mmCIF file of C-alpha atoms and ligand atoms in Angstrom:
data_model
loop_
_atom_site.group_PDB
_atom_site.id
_atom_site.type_symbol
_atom_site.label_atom_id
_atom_site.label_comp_id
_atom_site.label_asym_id
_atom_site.label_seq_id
_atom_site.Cartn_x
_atom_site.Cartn_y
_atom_site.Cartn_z
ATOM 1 C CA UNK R 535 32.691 60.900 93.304
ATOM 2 C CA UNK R 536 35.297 62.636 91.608
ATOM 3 C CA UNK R 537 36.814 62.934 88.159
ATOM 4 C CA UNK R 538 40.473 63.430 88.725
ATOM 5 C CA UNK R 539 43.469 64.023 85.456
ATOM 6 C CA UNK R 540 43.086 64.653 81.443
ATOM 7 C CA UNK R 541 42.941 63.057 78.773
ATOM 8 C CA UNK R 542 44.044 59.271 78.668
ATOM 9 C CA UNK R 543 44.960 59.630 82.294
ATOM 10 C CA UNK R 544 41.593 60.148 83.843
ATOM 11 C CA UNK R 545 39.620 57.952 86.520
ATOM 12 C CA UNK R 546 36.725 58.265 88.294
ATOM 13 C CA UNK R 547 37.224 58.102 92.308
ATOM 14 C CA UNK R 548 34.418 57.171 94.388
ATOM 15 C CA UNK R 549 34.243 56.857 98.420
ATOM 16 C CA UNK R 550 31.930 55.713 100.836
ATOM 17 C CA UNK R 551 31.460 57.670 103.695
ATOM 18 C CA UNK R 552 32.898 54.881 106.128
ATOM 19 C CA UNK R 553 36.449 55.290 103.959
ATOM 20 C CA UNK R 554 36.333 52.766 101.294
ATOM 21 C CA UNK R 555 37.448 53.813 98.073
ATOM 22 C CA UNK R 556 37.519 52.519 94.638
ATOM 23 C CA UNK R 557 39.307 54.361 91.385
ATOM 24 C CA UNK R 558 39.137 53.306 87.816
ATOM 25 C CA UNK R 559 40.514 54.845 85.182
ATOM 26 C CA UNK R 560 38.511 55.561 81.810
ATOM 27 C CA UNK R 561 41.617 53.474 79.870
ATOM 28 C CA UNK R 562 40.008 50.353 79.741
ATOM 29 C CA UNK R 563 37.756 51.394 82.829
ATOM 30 C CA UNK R 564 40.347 49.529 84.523
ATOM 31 C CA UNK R 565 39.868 49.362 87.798
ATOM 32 C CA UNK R 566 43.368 50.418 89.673
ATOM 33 C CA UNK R 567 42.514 50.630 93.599
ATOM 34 C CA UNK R 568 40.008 49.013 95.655
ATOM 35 C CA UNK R 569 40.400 49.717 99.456
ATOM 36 C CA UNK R 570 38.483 48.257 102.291
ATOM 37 C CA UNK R 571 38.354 47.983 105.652
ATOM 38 C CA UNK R 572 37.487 52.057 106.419
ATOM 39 C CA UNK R 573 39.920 52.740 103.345
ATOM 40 C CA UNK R 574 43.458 50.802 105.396
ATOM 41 C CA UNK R 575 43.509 47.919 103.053
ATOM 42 C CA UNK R 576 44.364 47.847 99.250
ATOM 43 C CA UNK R 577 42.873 44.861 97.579
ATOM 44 C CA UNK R 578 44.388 44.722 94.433
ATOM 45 C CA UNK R 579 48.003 44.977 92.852
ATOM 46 C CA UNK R 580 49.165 47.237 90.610
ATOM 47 C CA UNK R 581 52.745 47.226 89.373
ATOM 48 C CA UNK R 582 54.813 50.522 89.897
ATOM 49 C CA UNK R 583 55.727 50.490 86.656
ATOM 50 C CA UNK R 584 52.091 50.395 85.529
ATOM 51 C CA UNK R 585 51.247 52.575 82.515
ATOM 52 C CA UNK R 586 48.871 55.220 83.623
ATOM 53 C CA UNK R 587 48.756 57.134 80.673
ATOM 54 C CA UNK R 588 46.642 55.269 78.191
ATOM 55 C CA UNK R 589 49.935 53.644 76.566
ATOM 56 C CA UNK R 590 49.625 50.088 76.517
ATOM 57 C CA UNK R 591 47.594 48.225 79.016
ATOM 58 C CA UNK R 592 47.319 48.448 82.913
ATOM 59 C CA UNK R 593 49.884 45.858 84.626
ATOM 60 C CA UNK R 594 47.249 45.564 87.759
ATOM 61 C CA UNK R 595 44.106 45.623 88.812
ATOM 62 C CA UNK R 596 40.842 44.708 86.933
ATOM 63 C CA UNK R 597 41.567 45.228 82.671
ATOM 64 C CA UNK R 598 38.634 44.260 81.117
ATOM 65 C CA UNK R 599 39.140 41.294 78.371
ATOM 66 C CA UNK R 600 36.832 41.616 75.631
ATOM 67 C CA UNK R 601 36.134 39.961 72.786
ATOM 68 C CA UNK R 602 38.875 37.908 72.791
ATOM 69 C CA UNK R 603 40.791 36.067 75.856
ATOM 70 C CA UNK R 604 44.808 35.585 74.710
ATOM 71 C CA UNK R 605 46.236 35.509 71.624
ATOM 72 C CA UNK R 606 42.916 34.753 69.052
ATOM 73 C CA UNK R 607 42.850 32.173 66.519
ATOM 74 C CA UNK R 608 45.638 32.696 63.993
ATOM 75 C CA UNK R 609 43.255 33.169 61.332
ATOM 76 C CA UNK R 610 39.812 32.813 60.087
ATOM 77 C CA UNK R 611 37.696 34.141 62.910
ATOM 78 C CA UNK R 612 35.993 37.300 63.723
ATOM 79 C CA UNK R 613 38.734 38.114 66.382
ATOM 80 C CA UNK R 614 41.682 36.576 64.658
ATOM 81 C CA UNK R 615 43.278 40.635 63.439
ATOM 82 C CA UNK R 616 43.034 41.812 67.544
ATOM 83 C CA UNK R 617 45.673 42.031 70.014
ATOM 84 C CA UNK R 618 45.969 39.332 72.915
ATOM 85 C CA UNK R 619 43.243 40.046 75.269
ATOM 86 C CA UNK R 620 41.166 42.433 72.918
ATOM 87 C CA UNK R 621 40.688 45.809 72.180
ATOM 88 C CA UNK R 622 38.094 46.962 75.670
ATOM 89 C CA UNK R 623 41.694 46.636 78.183
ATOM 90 C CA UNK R 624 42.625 49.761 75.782
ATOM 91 C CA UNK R 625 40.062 51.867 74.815
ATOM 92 C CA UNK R 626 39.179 54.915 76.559
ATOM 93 C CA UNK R 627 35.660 54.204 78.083
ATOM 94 C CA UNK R 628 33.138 56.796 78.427
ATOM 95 C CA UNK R 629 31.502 57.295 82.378
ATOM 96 C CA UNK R 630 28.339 57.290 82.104
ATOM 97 C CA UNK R 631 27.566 58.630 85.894
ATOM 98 C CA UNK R 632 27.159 57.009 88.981
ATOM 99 C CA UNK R 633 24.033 55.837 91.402
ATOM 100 C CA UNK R 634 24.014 55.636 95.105
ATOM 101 C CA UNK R 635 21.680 52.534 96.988
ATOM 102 C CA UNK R 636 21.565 51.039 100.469
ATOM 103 C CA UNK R 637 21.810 47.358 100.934
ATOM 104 C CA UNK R 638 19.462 45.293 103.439
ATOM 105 C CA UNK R 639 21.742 45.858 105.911
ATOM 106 C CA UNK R 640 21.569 49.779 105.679
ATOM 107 C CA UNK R 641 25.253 50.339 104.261
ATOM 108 C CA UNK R 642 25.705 52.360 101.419
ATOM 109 C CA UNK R 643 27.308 51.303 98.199
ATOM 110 C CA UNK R 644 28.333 53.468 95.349
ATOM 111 C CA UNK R 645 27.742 51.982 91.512
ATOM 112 C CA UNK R 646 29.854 53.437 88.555
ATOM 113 C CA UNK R 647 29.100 52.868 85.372
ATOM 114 C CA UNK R 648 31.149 52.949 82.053
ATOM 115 C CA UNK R 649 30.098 52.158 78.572
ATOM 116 C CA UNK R 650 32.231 51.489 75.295
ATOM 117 C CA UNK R 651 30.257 50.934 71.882
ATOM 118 C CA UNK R 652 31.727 50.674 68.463
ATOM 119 C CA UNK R 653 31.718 54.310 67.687
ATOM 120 C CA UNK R 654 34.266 55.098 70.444
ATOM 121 C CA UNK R 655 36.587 52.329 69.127
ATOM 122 C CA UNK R 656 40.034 53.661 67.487
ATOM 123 C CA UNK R 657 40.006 53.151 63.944
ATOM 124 C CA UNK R 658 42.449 50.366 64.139
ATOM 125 C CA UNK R 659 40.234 48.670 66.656
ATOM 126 C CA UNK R 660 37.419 49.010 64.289
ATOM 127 C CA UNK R 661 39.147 47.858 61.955
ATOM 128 C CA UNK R 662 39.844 44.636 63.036
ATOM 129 C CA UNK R 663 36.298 44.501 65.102
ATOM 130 C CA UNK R 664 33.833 45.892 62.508
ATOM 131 C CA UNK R 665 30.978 45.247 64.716
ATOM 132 C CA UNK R 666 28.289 47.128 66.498
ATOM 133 C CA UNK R 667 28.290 46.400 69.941
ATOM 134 C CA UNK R 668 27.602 48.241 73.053
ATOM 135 C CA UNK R 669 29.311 47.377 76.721
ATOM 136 C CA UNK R 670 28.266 48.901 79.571
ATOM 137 C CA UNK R 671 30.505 47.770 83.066
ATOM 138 C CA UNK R 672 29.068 48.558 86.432
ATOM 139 C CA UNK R 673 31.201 48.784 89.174
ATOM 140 C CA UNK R 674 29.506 48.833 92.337
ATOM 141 C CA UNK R 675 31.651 49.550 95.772
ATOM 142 C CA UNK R 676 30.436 48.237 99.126
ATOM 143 C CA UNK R 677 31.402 48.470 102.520
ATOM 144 C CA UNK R 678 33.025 44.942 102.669
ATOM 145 C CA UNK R 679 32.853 43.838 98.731
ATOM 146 C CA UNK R 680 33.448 45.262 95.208
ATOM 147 C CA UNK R 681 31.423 43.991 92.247
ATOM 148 C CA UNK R 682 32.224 44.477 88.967
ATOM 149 C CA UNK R 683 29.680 43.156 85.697
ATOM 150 C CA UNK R 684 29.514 43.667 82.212
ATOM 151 C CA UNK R 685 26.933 43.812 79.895
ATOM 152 C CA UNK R 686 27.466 42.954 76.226
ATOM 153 C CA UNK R 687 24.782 44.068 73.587
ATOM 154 C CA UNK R 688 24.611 42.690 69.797
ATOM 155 C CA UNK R 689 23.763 45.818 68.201
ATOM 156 C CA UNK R 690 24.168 44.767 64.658
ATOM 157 C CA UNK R 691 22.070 43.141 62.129
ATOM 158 C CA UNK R 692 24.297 39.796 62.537
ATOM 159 C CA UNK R 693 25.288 37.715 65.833
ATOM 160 C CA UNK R 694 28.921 37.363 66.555
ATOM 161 C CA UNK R 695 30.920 35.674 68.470
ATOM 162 C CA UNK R 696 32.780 36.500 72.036
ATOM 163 C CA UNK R 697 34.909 36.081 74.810
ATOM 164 C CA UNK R 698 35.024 38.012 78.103
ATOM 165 C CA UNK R 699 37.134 37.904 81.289
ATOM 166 C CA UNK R 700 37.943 40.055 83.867
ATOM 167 C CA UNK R 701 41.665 40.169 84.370
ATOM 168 C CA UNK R 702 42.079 40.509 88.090
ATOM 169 C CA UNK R 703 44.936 40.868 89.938
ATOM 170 C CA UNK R 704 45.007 40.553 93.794
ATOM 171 C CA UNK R 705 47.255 41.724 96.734
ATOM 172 C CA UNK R 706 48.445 38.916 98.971
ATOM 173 C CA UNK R 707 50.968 38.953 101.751
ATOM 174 C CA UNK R 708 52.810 36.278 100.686
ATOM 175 C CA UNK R 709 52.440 33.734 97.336
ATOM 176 C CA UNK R 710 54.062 30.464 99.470
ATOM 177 C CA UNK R 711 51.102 31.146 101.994
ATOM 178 C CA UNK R 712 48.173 31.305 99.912
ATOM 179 C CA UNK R 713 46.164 28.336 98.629
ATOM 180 C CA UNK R 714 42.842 29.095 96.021
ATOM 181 C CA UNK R 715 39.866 26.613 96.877
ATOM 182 C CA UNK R 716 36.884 25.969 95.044
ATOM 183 C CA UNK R 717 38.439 24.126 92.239
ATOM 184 C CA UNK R 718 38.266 20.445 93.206
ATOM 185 C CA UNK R 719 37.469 17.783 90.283
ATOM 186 C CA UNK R 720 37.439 21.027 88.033
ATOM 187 C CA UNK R 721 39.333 20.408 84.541
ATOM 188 C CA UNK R 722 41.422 22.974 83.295
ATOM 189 C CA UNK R 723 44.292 23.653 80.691
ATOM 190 C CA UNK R 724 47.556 24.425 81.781
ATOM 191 C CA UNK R 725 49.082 26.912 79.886
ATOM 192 C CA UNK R 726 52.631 26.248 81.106
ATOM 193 C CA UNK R 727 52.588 22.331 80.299
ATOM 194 C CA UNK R 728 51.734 23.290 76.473
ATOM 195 C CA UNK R 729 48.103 23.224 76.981
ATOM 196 C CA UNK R 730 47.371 20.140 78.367
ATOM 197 C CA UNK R 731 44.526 19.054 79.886
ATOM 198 C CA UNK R 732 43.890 18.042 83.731
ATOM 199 C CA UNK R 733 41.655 17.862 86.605
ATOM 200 C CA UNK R 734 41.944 19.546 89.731
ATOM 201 C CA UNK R 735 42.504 16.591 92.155
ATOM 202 C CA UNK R 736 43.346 18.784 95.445
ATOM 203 C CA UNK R 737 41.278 20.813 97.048
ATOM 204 C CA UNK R 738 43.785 23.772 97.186
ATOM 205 C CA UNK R 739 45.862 25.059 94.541
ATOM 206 C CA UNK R 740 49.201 26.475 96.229
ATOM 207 C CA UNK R 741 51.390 28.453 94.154
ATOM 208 C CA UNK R 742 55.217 27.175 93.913
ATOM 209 C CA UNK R 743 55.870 28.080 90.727
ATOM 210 C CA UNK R 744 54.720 29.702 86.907
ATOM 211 C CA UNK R 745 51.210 29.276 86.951
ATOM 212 C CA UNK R 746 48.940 29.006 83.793
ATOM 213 C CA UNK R 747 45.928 26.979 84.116
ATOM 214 C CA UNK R 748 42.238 28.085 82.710
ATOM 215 C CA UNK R 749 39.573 26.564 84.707
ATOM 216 C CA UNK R 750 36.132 25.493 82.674
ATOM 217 C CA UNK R 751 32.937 25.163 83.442
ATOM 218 C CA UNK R 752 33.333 25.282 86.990
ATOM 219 C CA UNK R 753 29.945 24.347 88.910
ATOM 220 C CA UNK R 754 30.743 25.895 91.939
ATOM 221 C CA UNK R 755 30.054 29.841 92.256
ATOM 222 C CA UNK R 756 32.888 30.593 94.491
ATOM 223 C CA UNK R 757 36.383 30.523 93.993
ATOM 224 C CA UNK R 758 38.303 31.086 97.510
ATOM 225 C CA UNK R 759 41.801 33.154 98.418
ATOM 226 C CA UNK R 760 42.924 32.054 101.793
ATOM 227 C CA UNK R 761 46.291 32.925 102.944
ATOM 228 C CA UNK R 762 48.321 31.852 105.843
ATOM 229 C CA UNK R 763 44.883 29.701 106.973
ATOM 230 C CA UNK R 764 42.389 32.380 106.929
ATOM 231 C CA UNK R 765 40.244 33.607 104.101
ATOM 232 C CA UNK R 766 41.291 36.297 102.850
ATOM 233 C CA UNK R 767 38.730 36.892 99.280
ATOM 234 C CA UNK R 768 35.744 35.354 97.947
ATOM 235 C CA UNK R 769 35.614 35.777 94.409
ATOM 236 C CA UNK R 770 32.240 34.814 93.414
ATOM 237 C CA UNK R 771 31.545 34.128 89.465
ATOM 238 C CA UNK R 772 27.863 35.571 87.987
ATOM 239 C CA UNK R 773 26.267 33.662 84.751
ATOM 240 C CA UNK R 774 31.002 33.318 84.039
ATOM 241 C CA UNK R 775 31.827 29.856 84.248
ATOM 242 C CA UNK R 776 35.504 29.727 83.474
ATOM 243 C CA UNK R 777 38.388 30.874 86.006
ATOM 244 C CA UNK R 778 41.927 31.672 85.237
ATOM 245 C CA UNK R 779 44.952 31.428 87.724
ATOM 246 C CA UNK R 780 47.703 32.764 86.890
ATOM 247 C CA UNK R 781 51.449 33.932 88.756
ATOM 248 C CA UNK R 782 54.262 34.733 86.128
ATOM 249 C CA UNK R 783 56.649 33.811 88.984
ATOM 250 C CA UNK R 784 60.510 34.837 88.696
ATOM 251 C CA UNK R 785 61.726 34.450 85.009
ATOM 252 C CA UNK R 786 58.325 35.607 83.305
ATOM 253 C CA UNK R 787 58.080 38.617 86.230
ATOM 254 C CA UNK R 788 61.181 40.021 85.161
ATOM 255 C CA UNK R 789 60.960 39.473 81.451
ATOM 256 C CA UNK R 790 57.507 42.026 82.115
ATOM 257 C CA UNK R 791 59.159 45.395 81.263
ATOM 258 C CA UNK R 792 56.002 47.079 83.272
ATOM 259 C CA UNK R 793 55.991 44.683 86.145
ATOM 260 C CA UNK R 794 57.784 46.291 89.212
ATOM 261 C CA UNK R 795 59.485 45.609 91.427
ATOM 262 C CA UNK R 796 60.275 42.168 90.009
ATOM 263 C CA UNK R 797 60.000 40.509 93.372
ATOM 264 C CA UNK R 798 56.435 41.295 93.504
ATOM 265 C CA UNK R 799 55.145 38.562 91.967
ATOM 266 C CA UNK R 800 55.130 36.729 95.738
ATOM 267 C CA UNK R 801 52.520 39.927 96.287
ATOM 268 C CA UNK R 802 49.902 38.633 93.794
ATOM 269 C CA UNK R 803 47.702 36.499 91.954
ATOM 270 C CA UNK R 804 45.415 36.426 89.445
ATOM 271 C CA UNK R 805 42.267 35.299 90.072
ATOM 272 C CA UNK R 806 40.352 36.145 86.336
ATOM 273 C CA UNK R 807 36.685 35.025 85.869
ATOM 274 C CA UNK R 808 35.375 35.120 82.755
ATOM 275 C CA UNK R 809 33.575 33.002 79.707
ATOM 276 C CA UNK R 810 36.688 32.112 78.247
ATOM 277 C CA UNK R 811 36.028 27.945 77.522
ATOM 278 C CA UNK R 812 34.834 28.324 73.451
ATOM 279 C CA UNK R 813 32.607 31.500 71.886
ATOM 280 C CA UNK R 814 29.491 32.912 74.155
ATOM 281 C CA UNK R 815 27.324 33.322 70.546
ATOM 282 C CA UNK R 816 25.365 36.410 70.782
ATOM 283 C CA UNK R 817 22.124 37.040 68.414
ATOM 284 C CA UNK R 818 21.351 40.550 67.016
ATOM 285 C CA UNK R 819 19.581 42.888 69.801
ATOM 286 C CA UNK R 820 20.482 40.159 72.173
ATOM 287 C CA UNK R 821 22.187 40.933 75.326
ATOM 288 C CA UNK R 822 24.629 39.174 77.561
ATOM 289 C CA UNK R 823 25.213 40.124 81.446
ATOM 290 C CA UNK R 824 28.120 38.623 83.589
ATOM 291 C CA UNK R 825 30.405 39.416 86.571
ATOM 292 C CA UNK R 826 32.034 38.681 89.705
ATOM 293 C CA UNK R 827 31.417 40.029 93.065
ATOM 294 C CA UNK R 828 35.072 39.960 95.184
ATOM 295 C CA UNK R 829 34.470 39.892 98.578
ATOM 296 C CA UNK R 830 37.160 41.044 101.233
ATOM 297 C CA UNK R 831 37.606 39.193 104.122
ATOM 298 C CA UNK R 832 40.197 40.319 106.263
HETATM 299 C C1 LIG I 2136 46.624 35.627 81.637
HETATM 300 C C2 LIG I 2136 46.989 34.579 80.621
HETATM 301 O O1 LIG I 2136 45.243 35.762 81.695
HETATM 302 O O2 LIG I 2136 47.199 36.867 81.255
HETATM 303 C C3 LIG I 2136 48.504 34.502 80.518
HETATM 304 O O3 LIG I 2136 46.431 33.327 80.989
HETATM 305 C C4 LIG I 2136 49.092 35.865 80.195
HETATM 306 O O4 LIG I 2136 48.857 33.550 79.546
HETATM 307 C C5 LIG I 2136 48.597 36.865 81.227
HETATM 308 O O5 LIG I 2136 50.497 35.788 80.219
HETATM 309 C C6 LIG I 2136 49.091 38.298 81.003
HETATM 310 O O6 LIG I 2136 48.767 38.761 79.743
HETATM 311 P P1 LIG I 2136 49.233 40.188 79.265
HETATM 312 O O7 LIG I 2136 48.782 40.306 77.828
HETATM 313 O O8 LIG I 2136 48.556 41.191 80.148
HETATM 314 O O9 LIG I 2136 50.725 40.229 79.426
#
């Protein structure tokens, strides 16, 4: 493992000894790079306009949502003074060291971990959060898989109220050859038709234009990535029930200042699990885990 830049602009690089690789950066312990396959194929997208520097938010790879998914309620709730998305996408996280283990089938795996509590919060952020929480987010690298979990503890003397998701945005070939299975008879809200409500009535969900839609309450663990008719990720959902989809496509891509090059948007999609559907309530000195394990199956 090493500890590479200053500052904002530090991440924590780990590698297996077969060649995979993972980096995250401590600015929102964003994950930025996840490479399989010996350490040949990058997994996620990041924009090459992506700020890097502890700026504004990563455009790419895994920011961490937390406590609030989107714009919060305009007013009246415990979230309602944060940015879209929360505050945990753009803090600077603290590592808090790393642990090696050997799976049944005698790989290795690396696991990172990073923890943000109320303490470490800007003052603006505490401002509009002014509760005691603490988050610690493992990410674990495997040979063929990356997992990635949070875990979310009420330290205060009251319970609050949350939402969690991790933002994730994958590489793909090609947008008009990818379809995302897993979803039938799921209902979701489609962000693009002004919130409206529907149920997924195909099996796949191809991508042919904007795309908005927040799965809920999805029963099945696995949401699937194939692309030109071979599976390409499993992304499979831990104690999250809710999955968002989402490609800005070509008007919202270049209205992005930090999403580059603009055509890129046929080079991803966003594949976010997360409890996103209502509040996740959480008691004082009660703890809440959840996570996603993506698998890579090229
Ligand atoms: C998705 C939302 O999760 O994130 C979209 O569903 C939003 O509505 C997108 O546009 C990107 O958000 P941001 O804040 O990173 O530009």
């Amino acid at each position: 493992v090493d500890i590479e830049g200053t500052g904002s602009s530090s991440k924590v690089i780990a590698r297996l000894p077969s060649g995979e690789s993972v980096e995250v950066l401590l600015f929102g312990a964003t994950v930025t790079s996840w490479k399989s396959n010996g350490g040949t194929t990058e997994n996620l997208w990041l924009s090459e306009k992506a700020a890097l520097d502890g700026s504004k938010a990563v455009r790419g790879g895994i920011p961490v949502v937390f406590p609030v998914f989107g714009p919060p309620p305009k007013s009246g709730h415990v979230t309602s003074s944060l940015p879209q998305h929360g505050f945990a996408r753009t803090s600077r996280w603290e590592f808090l060291g790393k642990s090696a283990a050997e799976d049944a089938a005698g790989s290795n795996s690396v696991k990172l971990d990073f923890g943000l509590s109320s303490s470490e919060l800007t003052e603006e952020a505490r401002k509009a959060w002014p509760l005691d929480f603490a988050l610690v987010y493992s990410v674990t690298l495997s040979k063929e898989s990356l997992m990635t979990v949070v875990n979310v503890r009420n330290e205060g003397q009251q319970s609050f109220e949350f939402q969690f998701l991790l933002h994730t945005y994958l590489r793909i070939q090609d947008i008009s050859k990818v379809a995302i299975n897993g979803l039938l008879g799921v209902a979701y809200t489609d962000k693009v038709l002004n919130a409206t409500e529907h149920k997924q009535s195909d099996s796949s969900v191809k991508i042919t234009g904007e795309v908005d839609r927040v799965y809920a309450s999805i029963p099945q663990d696995t949401t699937s990535v194939v692309e030109d008719g071979k599976p390409r990720f499993d992304v499979v959902r831990d104690n999250l029930k809710d999955t968002v989809v989402w490609n800005p496509w070509i008007e919202k891509a270049k209205a992005m200042g930090d999403f580059a090059p603009d055509e890129d948007y046929k080079h991803m999609v966003c594949v976010e699990v997360g409890a996103v559907n209502g509040w996740q309530t959480l008691d004082k000195g009660d703890v809440f885990e959840g996570g996603q394990t993506i698998k890579s199956l090229l």
